[in-house]
């Protein structure tokens, strides 16, 4: 139990640091008026993206995303920032990450569901896609290393 308490304190400290960084961040004009995006280093990024279900019809829904390490968290938005956690996707459960540049979006499958995502502009979409791709690569490499070292 002591370990989980330390992890919780670290997570709280990290969240506090992120909020401070975001409050000091100046949004870049070329990312569009409604996109707030902060690189947190080491394939970590957070900001507003829009999601849409797998069908052709449906509204795009703005949500706050945070990619950190092997976890992609999805939040509701309140006052241009994250409010309540809606979902957590472990990247080892993600498959078929695909950039659909002509549509200005990317998609992936997680836990049997297709997720479609876009940013306020193509540049933002590509940025998020690249960050997800790098994180997925790290997850796969760690899993391969763990398999190699644990089985032999």
mmCIF file with all atom_site columns, C-alpha atoms in Angstrom:
data_model
loop_
_atom_site.group_PDB
_atom_site.id
_atom_site.type_symbol
_atom_site.label_atom_id
_atom_site.label_alt_id
_atom_site.label_comp_id
_atom_site.label_asym_id
_atom_site.label_entity_id
_atom_site.label_seq_id
_atom_site.pdbx_PDB_ins_code
_atom_site.Cartn_x
_atom_site.Cartn_y
_atom_site.Cartn_z
_atom_site.occupancy
_atom_site.B_iso_or_equiv
_atom_site.pdbx_formal_charge
_atom_site.auth_seq_id
_atom_site.auth_comp_id
_atom_site.auth_asym_id
_atom_site.auth_atom_id
_atom_site.pdbx_PDB_model_num
ATOM 1   C CA . UNK A 1 1   ? 0.000   0.000   0.000   1.00 0.00 ? 1   UNK A CA 1
ATOM 2   C CA . UNK A 1 2   ? 2.845   2.387   0.734   1.00 0.00 ? 2   UNK A CA 1
ATOM 3   C CA . UNK A 1 3   ? 3.986   2.155   -2.892  1.00 0.00 ? 3   UNK A CA 1
ATOM 4   C CA . UNK A 1 4   ? 0.568   3.122   -4.242  1.00 0.00 ? 4   UNK A CA 1
ATOM 5   C CA . UNK A 1 5   ? 0.447   6.133   -1.910  1.00 0.00 ? 5   UNK A CA 1
ATOM 6   C CA . UNK A 1 6   ? 3.822   7.325   -3.213  1.00 0.00 ? 6   UNK A CA 1
ATOM 7   C CA . UNK A 1 7   ? 2.592   6.803   -6.785  1.00 0.00 ? 7   UNK A CA 1
ATOM 8   C CA . UNK A 1 8   ? -0.530  8.841   -5.987  1.00 0.00 ? 8   UNK A CA 1
ATOM 9   C CA . UNK A 1 9   ? 1.543   11.702  -4.558  1.00 0.00 ? 9   UNK A CA 1
ATOM 10  C CA . UNK A 1 10  ? 3.809   11.676  -7.607  1.00 0.00 ? 10  UNK A CA 1
ATOM 11  C CA . UNK A 1 11  ? 0.777   11.750  -9.902  1.00 0.00 ? 11  UNK A CA 1
ATOM 12  C CA . UNK A 1 12  ? -0.715  14.682  -7.959  1.00 0.00 ? 12  UNK A CA 1
ATOM 13  C CA . UNK A 1 13  ? 2.581   16.565  -8.124  1.00 0.00 ? 13  UNK A CA 1
ATOM 14  C CA . UNK A 1 14  ? 2.804   15.910  -11.869 1.00 0.00 ? 14  UNK A CA 1
ATOM 15  C CA . UNK A 1 15  ? -0.766  17.099  -12.440 1.00 0.00 ? 15  UNK A CA 1
ATOM 16  C CA . UNK A 1 16  ? -0.015  20.269  -10.469 1.00 0.00 ? 16  UNK A CA 1
ATOM 17  C CA . UNK A 1 17  ? 3.102   20.876  -12.579 1.00 0.00 ? 17  UNK A CA 1
ATOM 18  C CA . UNK A 1 18  ? 1.106   20.358  -15.778 1.00 0.00 ? 18  UNK A CA 1
ATOM 19  C CA . UNK A 1 19  ? -1.546  22.876  -14.696 1.00 0.00 ? 19  UNK A CA 1
ATOM 20  C CA . UNK A 1 20  ? 1.152   25.424  -13.871 1.00 0.00 ? 20  UNK A CA 1
ATOM 21  C CA . UNK A 1 21  ? 2.830   24.831  -17.237 1.00 0.00 ? 21  UNK A CA 1
ATOM 22  C CA . UNK A 1 22  ? -0.496  25.179  -19.047 1.00 0.00 ? 22  UNK A CA 1
ATOM 23  C CA . UNK A 1 23  ? -1.382  28.368  -17.213 1.00 0.00 ? 23  UNK A CA 1
ATOM 24  C CA . UNK A 1 24  ? 1.934   29.860  -18.341 1.00 0.00 ? 24  UNK A CA 1
ATOM 25  C CA . UNK A 1 25  ? 1.715   28.540  -21.897 1.00 0.00 ? 25  UNK A CA 1
ATOM 26  C CA . UNK A 1 26  ? 0.991   30.926  -24.738 1.00 0.00 ? 26  UNK A CA 1
ATOM 27  C CA . UNK A 1 27  ? -1.067  29.270  -27.456 1.00 0.00 ? 27  UNK A CA 1
ATOM 28  C CA . UNK A 1 28  ? 0.579   29.346  -30.884 1.00 0.00 ? 28  UNK A CA 1
ATOM 29  C CA . UNK A 1 29  ? -1.536  31.104  -33.513 1.00 0.00 ? 29  UNK A CA 1
ATOM 30  C CA . UNK A 1 30  ? -0.859  28.516  -36.227 1.00 0.00 ? 30  UNK A CA 1
ATOM 31  C CA . UNK A 1 31  ? -2.577  25.811  -34.192 1.00 0.00 ? 31  UNK A CA 1
ATOM 32  C CA . UNK A 1 32  ? -5.980  27.405  -34.443 1.00 0.00 ? 32  UNK A CA 1
ATOM 33  C CA . UNK A 1 33  ? -8.070  29.322  -31.937 1.00 0.00 ? 33  UNK A CA 1
ATOM 34  C CA . UNK A 1 34  ? -9.543  26.328  -30.109 1.00 0.00 ? 34  UNK A CA 1
ATOM 35  C CA . UNK A 1 35  ? -6.495  24.081  -29.855 1.00 0.00 ? 35  UNK A CA 1
ATOM 36  C CA . UNK A 1 36  ? -4.482  24.197  -26.683 1.00 0.00 ? 36  UNK A CA 1
ATOM 37  C CA . UNK A 1 37  ? -1.632  21.753  -26.845 1.00 0.00 ? 37  UNK A CA 1
ATOM 38  C CA . UNK A 1 38  ? 1.417   21.354  -24.610 1.00 0.00 ? 38  UNK A CA 1
ATOM 39  C CA . UNK A 1 39  ? 4.368   19.063  -25.148 1.00 0.00 ? 39  UNK A CA 1
ATOM 40  C CA . UNK A 1 40  ? 5.352   17.562  -21.821 1.00 0.00 ? 40  UNK A CA 1
ATOM 41  C CA . UNK A 1 41  ? 8.467   15.777  -23.116 1.00 0.00 ? 41  UNK A CA 1
ATOM 42  C CA . UNK A 1 42  ? 9.228   12.087  -23.681 1.00 0.00 ? 42  UNK A CA 1
ATOM 43  C CA . UNK A 1 43  ? 6.233   11.509  -25.972 1.00 0.00 ? 43  UNK A CA 1
ATOM 44  C CA . UNK A 1 44  ? 3.926   13.247  -23.514 1.00 0.00 ? 44  UNK A CA 1
ATOM 45  C CA . UNK A 1 45  ? 1.402   15.739  -24.785 1.00 0.00 ? 45  UNK A CA 1
ATOM 46  C CA . UNK A 1 46  ? -1.978  17.067  -23.786 1.00 0.00 ? 46  UNK A CA 1
ATOM 47  C CA . UNK A 1 47  ? -4.663  19.267  -25.239 1.00 0.00 ? 47  UNK A CA 1
ATOM 48  C CA . UNK A 1 48  ? -8.014  19.448  -26.977 1.00 0.00 ? 48  UNK A CA 1
ATOM 49  C CA . UNK A 1 49  ? -8.899  16.972  -29.704 1.00 0.00 ? 49  UNK A CA 1
ATOM 50  C CA . UNK A 1 50  ? -12.240 16.033  -31.208 1.00 0.00 ? 50  UNK A CA 1
ATOM 51  C CA . UNK A 1 51  ? -13.531 12.468  -31.343 1.00 0.00 ? 51  UNK A CA 1
ATOM 52  C CA . UNK A 1 52  ? -16.206 10.832  -33.420 1.00 0.00 ? 52  UNK A CA 1
ATOM 53  C CA . UNK A 1 53  ? -17.673 7.360   -33.393 1.00 0.00 ? 53  UNK A CA 1
ATOM 54  C CA . UNK A 1 54  ? -16.844 4.804   -36.073 1.00 0.00 ? 54  UNK A CA 1
ATOM 55  C CA . UNK A 1 55  ? -19.877 5.610   -38.256 1.00 0.00 ? 55  UNK A CA 1
ATOM 56  C CA . UNK A 1 56  ? -20.056 8.146   -41.056 1.00 0.00 ? 56  UNK A CA 1
ATOM 57  C CA . UNK A 1 57  ? -22.751 10.203  -39.320 1.00 0.00 ? 57  UNK A CA 1
ATOM 58  C CA . UNK A 1 58  ? -22.277 11.902  -35.986 1.00 0.00 ? 58  UNK A CA 1
ATOM 59  C CA . UNK A 1 59  ? -21.014 15.046  -34.331 1.00 0.00 ? 59  UNK A CA 1
ATOM 60  C CA . UNK A 1 60  ? -17.399 15.661  -33.460 1.00 0.00 ? 60  UNK A CA 1
ATOM 61  C CA . UNK A 1 61  ? -17.063 15.940  -29.692 1.00 0.00 ? 61  UNK A CA 1
ATOM 62  C CA . UNK A 1 62  ? -14.261 18.053  -28.163 1.00 0.00 ? 62  UNK A CA 1
ATOM 63  C CA . UNK A 1 63  ? -12.402 16.298  -25.363 1.00 0.00 ? 63  UNK A CA 1
ATOM 64  C CA . UNK A 1 64  ? -9.190  16.857  -23.442 1.00 0.00 ? 64  UNK A CA 1
ATOM 65  C CA . UNK A 1 65  ? -6.535  14.226  -24.156 1.00 0.00 ? 65  UNK A CA 1
ATOM 66  C CA . UNK A 1 66  ? -3.384  13.516  -22.182 1.00 0.00 ? 66  UNK A CA 1
ATOM 67  C CA . UNK A 1 67  ? -0.780  11.125  -23.564 1.00 0.00 ? 67  UNK A CA 1
ATOM 68  C CA . UNK A 1 68  ? 1.839   10.195  -21.016 1.00 0.00 ? 68  UNK A CA 1
ATOM 69  C CA . UNK A 1 69  ? 4.073   7.197   -21.471 1.00 0.00 ? 69  UNK A CA 1
ATOM 70  C CA . UNK A 1 70  ? 1.885   4.188   -22.240 1.00 0.00 ? 70  UNK A CA 1
ATOM 71  C CA . UNK A 1 71  ? -1.418  5.791   -21.176 1.00 0.00 ? 71  UNK A CA 1
ATOM 72  C CA . UNK A 1 72  ? -3.865  7.935   -23.140 1.00 0.00 ? 72  UNK A CA 1
ATOM 73  C CA . UNK A 1 73  ? -6.393  9.598   -20.829 1.00 0.00 ? 73  UNK A CA 1
ATOM 74  C CA . UNK A 1 74  ? -9.582  11.241  -22.101 1.00 0.00 ? 74  UNK A CA 1
ATOM 75  C CA . UNK A 1 75  ? -11.329 13.963  -20.088 1.00 0.00 ? 75  UNK A CA 1
ATOM 76  C CA . UNK A 1 76  ? -14.398 16.131  -20.398 1.00 0.00 ? 76  UNK A CA 1
ATOM 77  C CA . UNK A 1 77  ? -13.548 19.806  -20.913 1.00 0.00 ? 77  UNK A CA 1
ATOM 78  C CA . UNK A 1 78  ? -14.314 22.608  -18.510 1.00 0.00 ? 78  UNK A CA 1
ATOM 79  C CA . UNK A 1 79  ? -12.912 26.156  -18.796 1.00 0.00 ? 79  UNK A CA 1
ATOM 80  C CA . UNK A 1 80  ? -10.522 25.156  -21.617 1.00 0.00 ? 80  UNK A CA 1
ATOM 81  C CA . UNK A 1 81  ? -8.936  22.389  -19.535 1.00 0.00 ? 81  UNK A CA 1
ATOM 82  C CA . UNK A 1 82  ? -9.470  18.857  -18.272 1.00 0.00 ? 82  UNK A CA 1
ATOM 83  C CA . UNK A 1 83  ? -12.436 18.274  -15.974 1.00 0.00 ? 83  UNK A CA 1
ATOM 84  C CA . UNK A 1 84  ? -13.372 14.677  -15.215 1.00 0.00 ? 84  UNK A CA 1
ATOM 85  C CA . UNK A 1 85  ? -11.705 11.533  -16.512 1.00 0.00 ? 85  UNK A CA 1
ATOM 86  C CA . UNK A 1 86  ? -13.933 9.798   -19.068 1.00 0.00 ? 86  UNK A CA 1
ATOM 87  C CA . UNK A 1 87  ? -11.629 6.999   -20.094 1.00 0.00 ? 87  UNK A CA 1
ATOM 88  C CA . UNK A 1 88  ? -8.150  5.551   -19.993 1.00 0.00 ? 88  UNK A CA 1
ATOM 89  C CA . UNK A 1 89  ? -6.578  3.697   -22.901 1.00 0.00 ? 89  UNK A CA 1
ATOM 90  C CA . UNK A 1 90  ? -3.473  1.612   -22.329 1.00 0.00 ? 90  UNK A CA 1
ATOM 91  C CA . UNK A 1 91  ? -1.407  1.799   -25.493 1.00 0.00 ? 91  UNK A CA 1
ATOM 92  C CA . UNK A 1 92  ? -0.694  -1.934  -25.448 1.00 0.00 ? 92  UNK A CA 1
ATOM 93  C CA . UNK A 1 93  ? -4.434  -2.263  -26.266 1.00 0.00 ? 93  UNK A CA 1
ATOM 94  C CA . UNK A 1 94  ? -4.167  0.042   -29.320 1.00 0.00 ? 94  UNK A CA 1
ATOM 95  C CA . UNK A 1 95  ? -4.004  -1.346  -32.866 1.00 0.00 ? 95  UNK A CA 1
ATOM 96  C CA . UNK A 1 96  ? -4.266  -0.025  -36.423 1.00 0.00 ? 96  UNK A CA 1
ATOM 97  C CA . UNK A 1 97  ? -3.075  3.532   -35.762 1.00 0.00 ? 97  UNK A CA 1
ATOM 98  C CA . UNK A 1 98  ? -3.690  5.215   -39.128 1.00 0.00 ? 98  UNK A CA 1
ATOM 99  C CA . UNK A 1 99  ? -3.251  8.809   -40.310 1.00 0.00 ? 99  UNK A CA 1
ATOM 100 C CA . UNK A 1 100 ? -5.940  9.835   -42.794 1.00 0.00 ? 100 UNK A CA 1
ATOM 101 C CA . UNK A 1 101 ? -4.332  13.056  -43.943 1.00 0.00 ? 101 UNK A CA 1
ATOM 102 C CA . UNK A 1 102 ? -6.935  13.784  -46.635 1.00 0.00 ? 102 UNK A CA 1
ATOM 103 C CA . UNK A 1 103 ? -9.618  13.858  -43.909 1.00 0.00 ? 103 UNK A CA 1
ATOM 104 C CA . UNK A 1 104 ? -7.408  15.678  -41.403 1.00 0.00 ? 104 UNK A CA 1
ATOM 105 C CA . UNK A 1 105 ? -7.841  12.926  -38.820 1.00 0.00 ? 105 UNK A CA 1
ATOM 106 C CA . UNK A 1 106 ? -6.323  9.737   -37.481 1.00 0.00 ? 106 UNK A CA 1
ATOM 107 C CA . UNK A 1 107 ? -7.918  6.612   -36.141 1.00 0.00 ? 107 UNK A CA 1
ATOM 108 C CA . UNK A 1 108 ? -7.070  3.568   -34.071 1.00 0.00 ? 108 UNK A CA 1
ATOM 109 C CA . UNK A 1 109 ? -8.759  0.580   -32.497 1.00 0.00 ? 109 UNK A CA 1
ATOM 110 C CA . UNK A 1 110 ? -8.766  0.278   -28.717 1.00 0.00 ? 110 UNK A CA 1
ATOM 111 C CA . UNK A 1 111 ? -10.486 -2.482  -26.789 1.00 0.00 ? 111 UNK A CA 1
ATOM 112 C CA . UNK A 1 112 ? -12.460 -3.490  -29.892 1.00 0.00 ? 112 UNK A CA 1
ATOM 113 C CA . UNK A 1 113 ? -13.705 0.015   -30.728 1.00 0.00 ? 113 UNK A CA 1
ATOM 114 C CA . UNK A 1 114 ? -12.596 2.265   -33.579 1.00 0.00 ? 114 UNK A CA 1
ATOM 115 C CA . UNK A 1 115 ? -11.708 5.748   -32.350 1.00 0.00 ? 115 UNK A CA 1
ATOM 116 C CA . UNK A 1 116 ? -11.551 8.665   -34.815 1.00 0.00 ? 116 UNK A CA 1
ATOM 117 C CA . UNK A 1 117 ? -9.660  11.767  -33.723 1.00 0.00 ? 117 UNK A CA 1
ATOM 118 C CA . UNK A 1 118 ? -8.844  15.161  -35.198 1.00 0.00 ? 118 UNK A CA 1
ATOM 119 C CA . UNK A 1 119 ? -7.270  18.418  -34.139 1.00 0.00 ? 119 UNK A CA 1
ATOM 120 C CA . UNK A 1 120 ? -8.230  21.977  -35.019 1.00 0.00 ? 120 UNK A CA 1
ATOM 121 C CA . UNK A 1 121 ? -5.926  21.717  -38.047 1.00 0.00 ? 121 UNK A CA 1
ATOM 122 C CA . UNK A 1 122 ? -3.874  19.209  -40.023 1.00 0.00 ? 122 UNK A CA 1
ATOM 123 C CA . UNK A 1 123 ? -0.613  20.269  -38.350 1.00 0.00 ? 123 UNK A CA 1
ATOM 124 C CA . UNK A 1 124 ? -2.051  19.518  -34.901 1.00 0.00 ? 124 UNK A CA 1
ATOM 125 C CA . UNK A 1 125 ? -3.446  16.190  -36.077 1.00 0.00 ? 125 UNK A CA 1
ATOM 126 C CA . UNK A 1 126 ? -0.045  15.162  -37.470 1.00 0.00 ? 126 UNK A CA 1
ATOM 127 C CA . UNK A 1 127 ? 1.642   16.253  -34.233 1.00 0.00 ? 127 UNK A CA 1
ATOM 128 C CA . UNK A 1 128 ? -0.645  14.091  -32.105 1.00 0.00 ? 128 UNK A CA 1
ATOM 129 C CA . UNK A 1 129 ? -0.358  11.179  -34.527 1.00 0.00 ? 129 UNK A CA 1
ATOM 130 C CA . UNK A 1 130 ? 3.456   11.340  -34.335 1.00 0.00 ? 130 UNK A CA 1
ATOM 131 C CA . UNK A 1 131 ? 3.392   11.463  -30.523 1.00 0.00 ? 131 UNK A CA 1
ATOM 132 C CA . UNK A 1 132 ? 1.070   8.443   -30.368 1.00 0.00 ? 132 UNK A CA 1
ATOM 133 C CA . UNK A 1 133 ? 3.189   6.575   -32.908 1.00 0.00 ? 133 UNK A CA 1
ATOM 134 C CA . UNK A 1 134 ? 6.370   7.221   -30.868 1.00 0.00 ? 134 UNK A CA 1
ATOM 135 C CA . UNK A 1 135 ? 4.689   6.102   -27.638 1.00 0.00 ? 135 UNK A CA 1
ATOM 136 C CA . UNK A 1 136 ? 3.340   2.947   -29.293 1.00 0.00 ? 136 UNK A CA 1
ATOM 137 C CA . UNK A 1 137 ? 6.827   2.150   -30.598 1.00 0.00 ? 137 UNK A CA 1
ATOM 138 C CA . UNK A 1 138 ? 8.229   2.506   -27.061 1.00 0.00 ? 138 UNK A CA 1
ATOM 139 C CA . UNK A 1 139 ? 5.513   0.243   -25.650 1.00 0.00 ? 139 UNK A CA 1
ATOM 140 C CA . UNK A 1 140 ? 6.184   -2.435  -28.276 1.00 0.00 ? 140 UNK A CA 1
ATOM 141 C CA . UNK A 1 141 ? 9.945   -2.255  -27.689 1.00 0.00 ? 141 UNK A CA 1
ATOM 142 C CA . UNK A 1 142 ? 9.476   -2.596  -23.911 1.00 0.00 ? 142 UNK A CA 1
ATOM 143 C CA . UNK A 1 143 ? 7.155   -5.568  -24.396 1.00 0.00 ? 143 UNK A CA 1
ATOM 144 C CA . UNK A 1 144 ? 9.667   -7.203  -26.756 1.00 0.00 ? 144 UNK A CA 1
ATOM 145 C CA . UNK A 1 145 ? 12.491  -6.614  -24.251 1.00 0.00 ? 145 UNK A CA 1
ATOM 146 C CA . UNK A 1 146 ? 10.389  -8.003  -21.396 1.00 0.00 ? 146 UNK A CA 1
ATOM 147 C CA . UNK A 1 147 ? 9.535   -11.088 -23.449 1.00 0.00 ? 147 UNK A CA 1
ATOM 148 C CA . UNK A 1 148 ? 13.159  -11.653 -24.397 1.00 0.00 ? 148 UNK A CA 1
ATOM 149 C CA . UNK A 1 149 ? 14.552  -11.250 -20.883 1.00 0.00 ? 149 UNK A CA 1
ATOM 150 C CA . UNK A 1 150 ? 11.792  -13.068 -18.992 1.00 0.00 ? 150 UNK A CA 1
ATOM 151 C CA . UNK A 1 151 ? 11.570  -16.154 -21.183 1.00 0.00 ? 151 UNK A CA 1
ATOM 152 C CA . UNK A 1 152 ? 15.268  -16.959 -21.520 1.00 0.00 ? 152 UNK A CA 1
#
